[in-house]
Short mmCIF file of C-alpha atoms in Angstrom, two decimals:
data_model
loop_
_atom_site.label_atom_id
_atom_site.label_comp_id
_atom_site.label_asym_id
_atom_site.label_seq_id
_atom_site.Cartn_x
_atom_site.Cartn_y
_atom_site.Cartn_z
CA MET X 877 -0.01 -0.01 -0.01
CA TYR X 878 2.87 2.35 0.83
CA LYS X 879 6.09 2.72 -1.14
CA PHE X 880 9.38 1.47 0.27
CA PRO X 881 11.55 4.62 0.74
CA ARG X 882 14.74 4.77 -1.30
CA SER X 883 17.97 5.61 0.49
CA VAL X 884 19.38 9.07 0.95
CA PHE X 885 22.61 9.72 2.61
CA ILE X 886 23.60 12.88 4.40
CA GLY X 887 26.93 14.00 5.86
CA GLY X 888 30.21 12.24 5.07
CA ALA X 889 32.42 15.31 4.09
CA GLY X 890 35.10 16.29 6.48
CA ILE X 891 34.63 14.92 9.99
CA THR X 892 30.84 14.50 9.81
CA LYS X 893 29.29 11.12 10.20
CA ARG X 894 27.39 9.73 7.23
CA ILE X 895 23.71 8.89 8.01
CA GLU X 896 21.47 6.88 5.84
CA ILE X 897 17.86 8.06 5.71
CA GLY X 898 15.32 5.68 4.21
CA GLY X 899 16.07 2.17 2.69
CA ASN X 900 16.55 -0.35 5.44
CA ALA X 901 18.21 2.12 7.91
CA PRO X 902 16.67 2.58 11.29
CA VAL X 903 14.53 5.53 11.86
CA SER X 904 16.74 8.52 12.80
CA ILE X 905 15.99 11.13 15.32
CA GLN X 906 16.42 14.90 14.76
CA THR X 907 16.04 18.05 16.70
CA MET X 908 16.51 21.78 16.13
CA TRP X 909 18.73 24.20 17.99
CA LYS X 910 16.67 26.67 19.88
CA GLU X 911 18.89 29.75 20.03
CA GLY X 912 20.58 32.03 17.62
CA ILE X 913 24.26 31.32 16.57
CA THR X 914 25.49 34.75 15.61
CA GLY X 915 28.62 35.98 17.36
CA LEU X 916 30.36 32.81 17.58
CA THR X 917 34.20 32.94 17.00
CA GLU X 918 37.01 30.34 16.68
CA ASN X 919 38.12 29.07 20.12
CA SER X 920 35.52 31.11 21.97
CA ASP X 921 33.85 29.85 25.13
CA ALA X 922 30.41 30.19 23.51
CA LEU X 923 31.46 27.90 20.75
CA SER X 924 32.99 25.36 23.15
CA LEU X 925 29.76 25.27 25.26
CA LEU X 926 27.68 24.82 22.20
CA ILE X 927 29.75 21.96 20.92
CA HIS X 928 29.66 20.28 24.35
CA ARG X 929 25.89 20.50 24.29
CA ILE X 930 25.79 18.98 20.84
CA GLU X 931 27.89 16.02 22.32
CA VAL X 932 25.22 15.64 25.06
CA LEU X 933 22.55 15.47 22.34
CA GLN X 934 24.50 12.80 20.53
CA SER X 935 24.89 10.78 23.59
CA LEU X 936 21.09 10.80 24.14
CA GLY X 937 20.51 9.57 20.65
CA CYS X 938 20.30 12.52 18.36
CA ASP X 939 21.32 11.64 14.82
CA VAL X 940 20.81 14.93 12.95
CA LEU X 941 20.73 18.50 14.25
CA ARG X 942 19.04 21.45 12.39
CA PHE X 943 19.95 25.16 12.76
CA ALA X 944 17.88 28.13 11.65
CA VAL X 945 19.92 30.32 9.30
CA PRO X 946 18.23 33.66 8.98
CA ASP X 947 21.24 35.69 7.82
CA THR X 948 24.76 35.56 6.43
CA GLU X 949 26.31 35.77 9.98
CA SER X 950 24.35 32.70 10.94
CA ALA X 951 25.44 30.84 7.90
CA ARG X 952 29.14 31.46 8.53
CA ALA X 953 28.65 30.47 12.20
CA LEU X 954 27.09 27.24 11.11
CA CYS X 955 30.01 26.51 8.89
CA LEU X 956 32.25 27.12 11.93
CA ILE X 957 30.19 24.66 14.17
CA ALA X 958 30.29 22.05 11.41
CA GLU X 959 34.06 22.02 11.60
CA LYS X 960 33.92 21.05 15.26
CA THR X 961 31.42 18.15 15.37
CA THR X 962 30.71 14.88 13.82
CA MET X 963 27.04 15.48 14.14
CA PRO X 964 25.33 15.90 10.73
CA LEU X 965 24.11 19.53 10.68
CA VAL X 966 21.22 20.74 8.53
CA ALA X 967 20.83 24.43 7.45
CA ASP X 968 17.30 25.62 7.63
CA ILE X 969 16.75 28.23 4.92
CA HIS X 970 13.72 30.46 4.28
CA PHE X 971 13.19 33.23 1.75
CA ASP X 972 16.97 33.83 0.71
CA TYR X 973 18.42 31.12 -1.49
CA ARG X 974 21.91 32.77 -1.19
CA LEU X 975 22.03 31.73 2.43
CA ALA X 976 21.94 28.11 1.38
CA LEU X 977 24.81 28.75 -1.00
CA GLU X 978 26.76 30.41 1.82
CA CYS X 979 26.27 27.31 3.97
CA LEU X 980 27.50 24.98 1.18
CA LYS X 981 30.91 26.67 1.64
CA GLY X 982 31.19 24.71 4.81
CA ASN X 983 30.67 21.11 6.05
CA VAL X 984 26.78 21.12 6.31
CA ALA X 985 25.25 17.73 5.81
CA ALA X 986 21.96 18.98 4.28
CA ILE X 987 19.90 21.92 3.30
CA ARG X 988 16.37 22.40 4.24
CA ILE X 989 14.38 24.68 2.10
CA ASN X 990 10.70 25.56 1.61
CA PRO X 991 10.37 26.01 -2.09
CA GLY X 992 7.14 27.86 -1.54
CA ASN X 993 8.92 30.87 0.04
CA ILE X 994 12.40 30.54 -1.69
CA GLY X 995 10.95 32.18 -4.83
CA SER X 996 11.48 31.35 -8.49
CA ARG X 997 12.43 28.13 -9.87
CA GLU X 998 15.79 29.66 -10.94
CA ARG X 999 16.62 30.09 -7.24
CA VAL X 1000 15.75 26.54 -6.42
CA GLU X 1001 17.91 25.37 -9.35
CA LYS X 1002 20.94 27.35 -7.99
CA VAL X 1003 20.49 25.53 -4.69
CA VAL X 1004 20.23 22.12 -6.37
CA ILE X 1005 23.38 22.74 -8.48
CA GLY X 1006 25.27 23.79 -5.35
CA CYS X 1007 24.14 20.68 -3.43
CA LYS X 1008 24.96 18.40 -6.34
CA GLU X 1009 28.59 19.79 -6.43
CA LYS X 1010 29.00 19.25 -2.68
CA GLY X 1011 27.16 15.89 -2.49
CA VAL X 1012 24.64 17.48 0.01
CA ALA X 1013 21.06 16.29 0.37
CA ILE X 1014 18.00 18.54 0.43
CA ARG X 1015 14.96 18.31 2.63
CA ILE X 1016 11.80 19.87 1.07
CA GLY X 1017 9.74 21.28 3.96
CA VAL X 1018 6.13 21.89 3.34
CA ASN X 1019 3.74 23.22 5.97
CA THR X 1020 0.19 24.53 6.11
CA GLY X 1021 1.42 28.15 6.10
CA SER X 1022 3.06 27.87 2.63
CA LEU X 1023 0.64 26.28 0.32
CA PRO X 1024 0.50 27.47 -3.30
CA LYS X 1025 -2.18 30.10 -3.85
CA ASP X 1026 -4.47 27.74 -6.03
CA LEU X 1027 -4.46 25.11 -3.34
CA ALA X 1028 -4.83 27.45 -0.44
CA GLU X 1029 -7.93 28.78 -2.08
CA LYS X 1030 -9.37 25.28 -2.55
CA VAL X 1031 -8.74 24.69 1.16
CA GLU X 1032 -10.36 27.88 2.16
CA ALA X 1033 -13.34 27.08 -0.06
CA GLY X 1034 -13.67 23.66 1.45
CA SER X 1035 -13.24 21.85 -1.82
CA MET X 1036 -9.97 20.24 -0.85
CA ALA X 1037 -8.70 18.81 2.52
CA ARG X 1038 -5.63 20.60 4.02
CA SER X 1039 -3.88 17.16 4.18
CA ASP X 1040 -4.36 16.70 0.41
CA ALA X 1041 -3.18 20.20 -0.26
CA LEU X 1042 0.06 19.36 1.88
CA ALA X 1043 0.64 16.15 -0.13
CA GLU X 1044 -0.03 17.81 -3.56
CA THR X 1045 2.42 20.66 -2.65
CA ALA X 1046 5.05 18.18 -1.75
CA ALA X 1047 4.46 16.31 -4.98
CA ARG X 1048 4.72 19.42 -7.09
CA GLU X 1049 8.02 20.37 -5.43
CA ALA X 1050 9.52 16.85 -5.70
CA ALA X 1051 8.68 16.94 -9.40
CA VAL X 1052 10.86 19.90 -9.85
CA PHE X 1053 13.74 18.13 -8.27
CA ASP X 1054 13.04 15.00 -10.44
CA GLU X 1055 13.33 17.23 -13.52
CA LEU X 1056 16.63 18.53 -12.33
CA ASN X 1057 17.79 14.95 -11.86
CA PHE X 1058 18.35 15.39 -8.13
CA ARG X 1059 17.30 12.34 -6.06
CA ASP X 1060 18.97 13.11 -2.82
CA VAL X 1061 15.79 14.42 -1.42
CA VAL X 1062 13.77 13.97 1.75
CA VAL X 1063 10.20 15.34 2.07
CA SER X 1064 8.41 16.62 5.18
CA MET X 1065 4.68 17.63 5.37
CA LYS X 1066 3.76 19.07 8.71
CA ALA X 1067 0.56 20.47 10.28
CA SER X 1068 -0.19 21.23 13.91
CA SER X 1069 -3.16 18.85 13.58
CA VAL X 1070 -2.41 15.26 14.30
CA GLN X 1071 -4.83 13.90 11.77
CA GLU X 1072 -3.85 16.18 9.01
CA THR X 1073 -0.21 15.21 9.52
CA ILE X 1074 -1.10 11.53 9.37
CA ASP X 1075 -3.30 11.84 6.26
CA ALA X 1076 -0.86 14.00 4.37
CA ASN X 1077 2.03 11.51 4.94
CA LYS X 1078 -0.10 8.56 4.03
CA ALA X 1079 -1.29 10.27 0.87
CA PHE X 1080 2.34 10.97 -0.19
CA ALA X 1081 3.72 7.70 0.93
CA SER X 1082 1.11 5.77 -1.11
CA LYS X 1083 2.56 7.27 -4.34
CA TYR X 1084 6.21 8.21 -3.90
CA ASP X 1085 9.34 6.40 -2.70
CA ILE X 1086 11.07 9.60 -1.26
CA PRO X 1087 11.92 9.25 2.46
CA LEU X 1088 9.72 11.15 4.76
CA HIS X 1089 10.74 13.26 7.71
CA ILE X 1090 7.68 13.08 9.98
CA GLY X 1091 6.60 15.53 12.77
CA VAL X 1092 3.59 17.53 14.05
CA THR X 1093 4.67 21.15 13.67
CA GLU X 1094 4.12 23.69 16.50
CA ALA X 1095 2.96 20.66 18.64
CA GLY X 1096 2.88 22.70 21.71
CA PRO X 1097 4.25 22.70 25.33
CA LEU X 1098 5.96 19.51 26.64
CA ILE X 1099 2.89 17.41 27.65
CA VAL X 1100 0.61 18.46 24.82
CA GLY X 1101 3.41 18.09 22.27
CA VAL X 1102 4.36 14.66 23.51
CA VAL X 1103 0.74 13.47 23.27
CA LYS X 1104 0.21 14.83 19.77
CA SER X 1105 3.55 13.56 18.44
CA THR X 1106 3.08 10.12 19.94
CA LEU X 1107 -0.44 9.69 18.41
CA ALA X 1108 0.75 10.87 15.00
CA PHE X 1109 4.09 8.89 14.93
CA SER X 1110 2.62 5.70 16.27
CA GLU X 1111 -0.04 5.53 13.44
CA LEU X 1112 2.52 6.42 10.64
CA LEU X 1113 5.31 4.19 12.10
CA LYS X 1114 3.08 1.10 12.29
CA ASN X 1115 2.58 1.52 8.63
CA ASN X 1116 6.32 1.90 8.08
CA ILE X 1117 5.88 5.56 7.06
CA GLY X 1118 8.62 7.84 8.34
CA SER X 1119 12.38 7.43 7.93
CA THR X 1120 13.42 10.20 10.32
CA ILE X 1121 11.43 12.06 13.01
CA ARG X 1122 11.48 15.28 14.98
CA VAL X 1123 9.29 15.87 17.99
CA SER X 1124 8.70 19.57 17.91
CA LEU X 1125 8.15 20.88 21.46
CA SER X 1126 8.11 24.19 23.18
CA SER X 1127 10.80 22.68 25.39
CA THR X 1128 14.49 21.71 25.19
CA PRO X 1129 16.17 19.81 22.41
CA GLU X 1130 17.12 17.25 24.92
CA ASN X 1131 13.49 16.54 25.76
CA GLU X 1132 12.70 16.25 21.95
CA ILE X 1133 15.40 13.68 21.58
CA ILE X 1134 14.30 11.77 24.71
CA THR X 1135 10.71 11.72 23.59
CA GLY X 1136 11.54 10.68 20.04
CA LYS X 1137 13.73 7.93 21.32
CA GLN X 1138 11.07 6.57 23.57
CA ILE X 1139 8.33 6.64 20.92
CA LEU X 1140 10.55 4.78 18.55
CA LYS X 1141 11.30 2.16 21.26
CA GLU X 1142 7.62 1.73 22.17
CA CYS X 1143 6.89 1.29 18.43
CA GLY X 1144 9.50 -1.33 18.08
CA LYS X 1145 11.74 0.83 15.77
CA ARG X 1146 14.64 1.36 18.22
CA PRO X 1147 15.11 -1.47 20.62
CA GLY X 1148 17.51 -1.56 23.61
CA GLY X 1149 18.97 1.22 25.79
CA VAL X 1150 18.22 2.26 29.26
CA GLU X 1151 14.59 1.94 30.50
CA ILE X 1152 13.74 4.12 33.42
CA VAL X 1153 10.87 3.12 35.67
CA SER X 1154 9.79 5.57 38.35
CA CYS X 1155 6.79 5.98 40.50
CA PRO X 1156 4.70 9.08 40.34
CA ARG X 1157 4.96 9.66 44.23
CA CYS X 1158 2.19 9.63 46.78
CA GLY X 1159 1.62 10.35 50.43
CA ARG X 1160 3.76 7.36 51.47
CA VAL X 1161 6.77 9.06 49.76
CA GLY X 1162 10.05 8.71 51.59
CA PHE X 1163 12.38 9.45 48.77
CA ASP X 1164 12.67 12.45 46.47
CA VAL X 1165 11.86 10.48 43.29
CA HIS X 1166 11.38 13.59 41.11
CA GLY X 1167 14.64 15.16 42.10
CA PHE X 1168 16.56 11.95 41.61
CA VAL X 1169 15.12 11.29 38.22
CA ALA X 1170 15.82 14.79 37.14
CA ARG X 1171 19.49 14.62 38.16
CA TRP X 1172 20.04 11.17 36.51
CA GLN X 1173 17.68 10.98 33.46
CA ASN X 1174 20.12 12.41 30.89
CA GLU X 1175 23.02 10.44 32.19
CA LEU X 1176 21.14 7.16 32.32
CA LEU X 1177 19.65 7.54 28.92
CA SER X 1178 23.05 8.32 27.34
CA LEU X 1179 24.45 4.92 28.69
CA ASP X 1180 25.23 2.16 26.18
CA LYS X 1181 23.55 -0.47 28.35
CA ASN X 1182 20.35 -2.55 27.84
CA ILE X 1183 19.00 -2.26 31.40
CA THR X 1184 15.93 -1.25 33.41
CA VAL X 1185 16.41 1.24 36.28
CA ALA X 1186 13.79 1.76 38.92
CA VAL X 1187 13.46 4.80 41.04
CA MET X 1188 10.75 4.19 43.62
CA GLY X 1189 9.28 6.43 46.39
CA CYS X 1190 9.06 4.14 49.37
CA ILE X 1191 10.67 1.03 50.77
CA VAL X 1192 7.41 -0.64 51.36
CA ASN X 1193 6.45 -1.02 47.66
CA GLY X 1194 9.69 -0.12 45.88
CA PRO X 1195 11.37 -3.47 45.56
CA GLY X 1196 8.19 -5.24 44.82
CA GLU X 1197 6.88 -2.97 42.08
CA GLY X 1198 10.37 -2.65 40.68
CA LYS X 1199 11.28 -6.22 40.97
CA HIS X 1200 11.88 -6.62 37.29
CA ALA X 1201 14.49 -3.88 37.34
CA ASP X 1202 18.19 -4.65 36.88
CA LEU X 1203 18.90 -1.96 39.48
CA GLY X 1204 16.56 0.14 41.66
CA ILE X 1205 16.58 2.69 44.47
CA ALA X 1206 14.03 3.62 47.00
CA GLY X 1207 14.17 5.41 50.46
CA ALA X 1208 12.45 6.33 53.72
CA GLY X 1209 13.58 9.12 55.99
CA ASP X 1210 17.29 9.36 56.13
CA LYS X 1211 17.84 5.77 54.68
CA ALA X 1212 17.75 4.47 51.12
CA ILE X 1213 17.91 0.92 49.78
CA ILE X 1214 19.59 -0.33 46.56
CA PHE X 1215 17.89 -3.40 45.12
CA LYS X 1216 18.44 -5.65 42.06
CA HIS X 1217 15.65 -7.78 40.62
CA GLY X 1218 13.51 -7.10 43.79
CA LYS X 1219 16.09 -8.12 46.26
CA ILE X 1220 17.65 -5.53 48.63
CA ILE X 1221 21.39 -5.55 48.34
CA ARG X 1222 22.36 -2.46 50.25
CA THR X 1223 20.88 -0.07 52.86
CA ILE X 1224 22.62 3.34 52.80
CA ASP X 1225 22.31 6.80 54.12
CA ALA X 1226 20.13 8.91 51.83
CA LYS X 1227 22.76 11.63 51.61
CA ASP X 1228 24.97 9.03 49.97
CA ALA X 1229 22.37 7.90 47.48
CA ASP X 1230 23.92 9.41 44.34
CA LYS X 1231 27.46 8.18 45.10
CA ILE X 1232 26.36 4.60 45.83
CA PHE X 1233 23.93 4.46 42.99
CA ARG X 1234 26.83 5.50 40.59
CA GLU X 1235 28.97 2.69 41.95
CA GLU X 1236 26.16 0.16 41.25
CA ILE X 1237 25.43 1.49 37.81
CA GLU X 1238 29.07 1.33 36.85
CA SER X 1239 29.21 -2.17 38.09
CA LEU X 1240 26.56 -3.43 35.70
#
């Protein structure tokens, strides 16, 4: 019913990792940098801090990172960042095709353009020529705010569903790239509506073998965005639609990666890794579950271990409810317990919980 996506490779020049999107490759996870990048200079503290945070995102499971490029200074800064990291970086270009050409002077892995606001076909062709010369892929980004006038009018008149308009817009843009004999293309069709996102991607995937980047755009704050993205992704992924994903949240890039990784895991698309089980807390609470999880979450999720870790609120139920865990911790008053597979192995002072827990994690 749906086309098997062809392979598109991004990255590979310089020190950048080469990532396959589509084909038989696992579904990759993307996020987007949330701040501007102007003002960065070689060997500056700001650049070092940015690179360190990129390394954290990589450790959490991020495969591709996109940066907004609104001006020439940002384009040059992105080229500088790309020299310092193995993470494949994508330049997000709107309106000015010359910014894409500026980014191609550096080690960017892909260019994301919205042909609907880039302008004439001639400008799109210049980007394609530049990408061909550098071996750089292009993501065609289509959203509900950039539909062609004729399709927008049909949607407004009620004679065409917005999802169909998204799919048709993407098809028109993809046809241009086919005419230019450029096949290193990924397509995204995003709406803030879960159902419109699902329908648009299904419609496109039923006709074309171009790999799809899926996501619900402007999904909202953390909880709302997680719910909407989970619903959309699970429906598409069970039909093998979606070669790469981004969970768009009004939250941190780290939370986008953690959410995307968990969705893929629950959908059977990315097995393994650390599974954190933690209780919601109640009136019996004797241990700061929330604080402990907040301190440890990113570090645990970045470990290359296939284990389950339980963080429970009380000694009464902790070992029992978390008995399947490879390692667990619970507490009461000034004491905490460490347990493995439901059996208590250590009773410790609560103040030593982080230190002892680290010892046990490292021993697994």
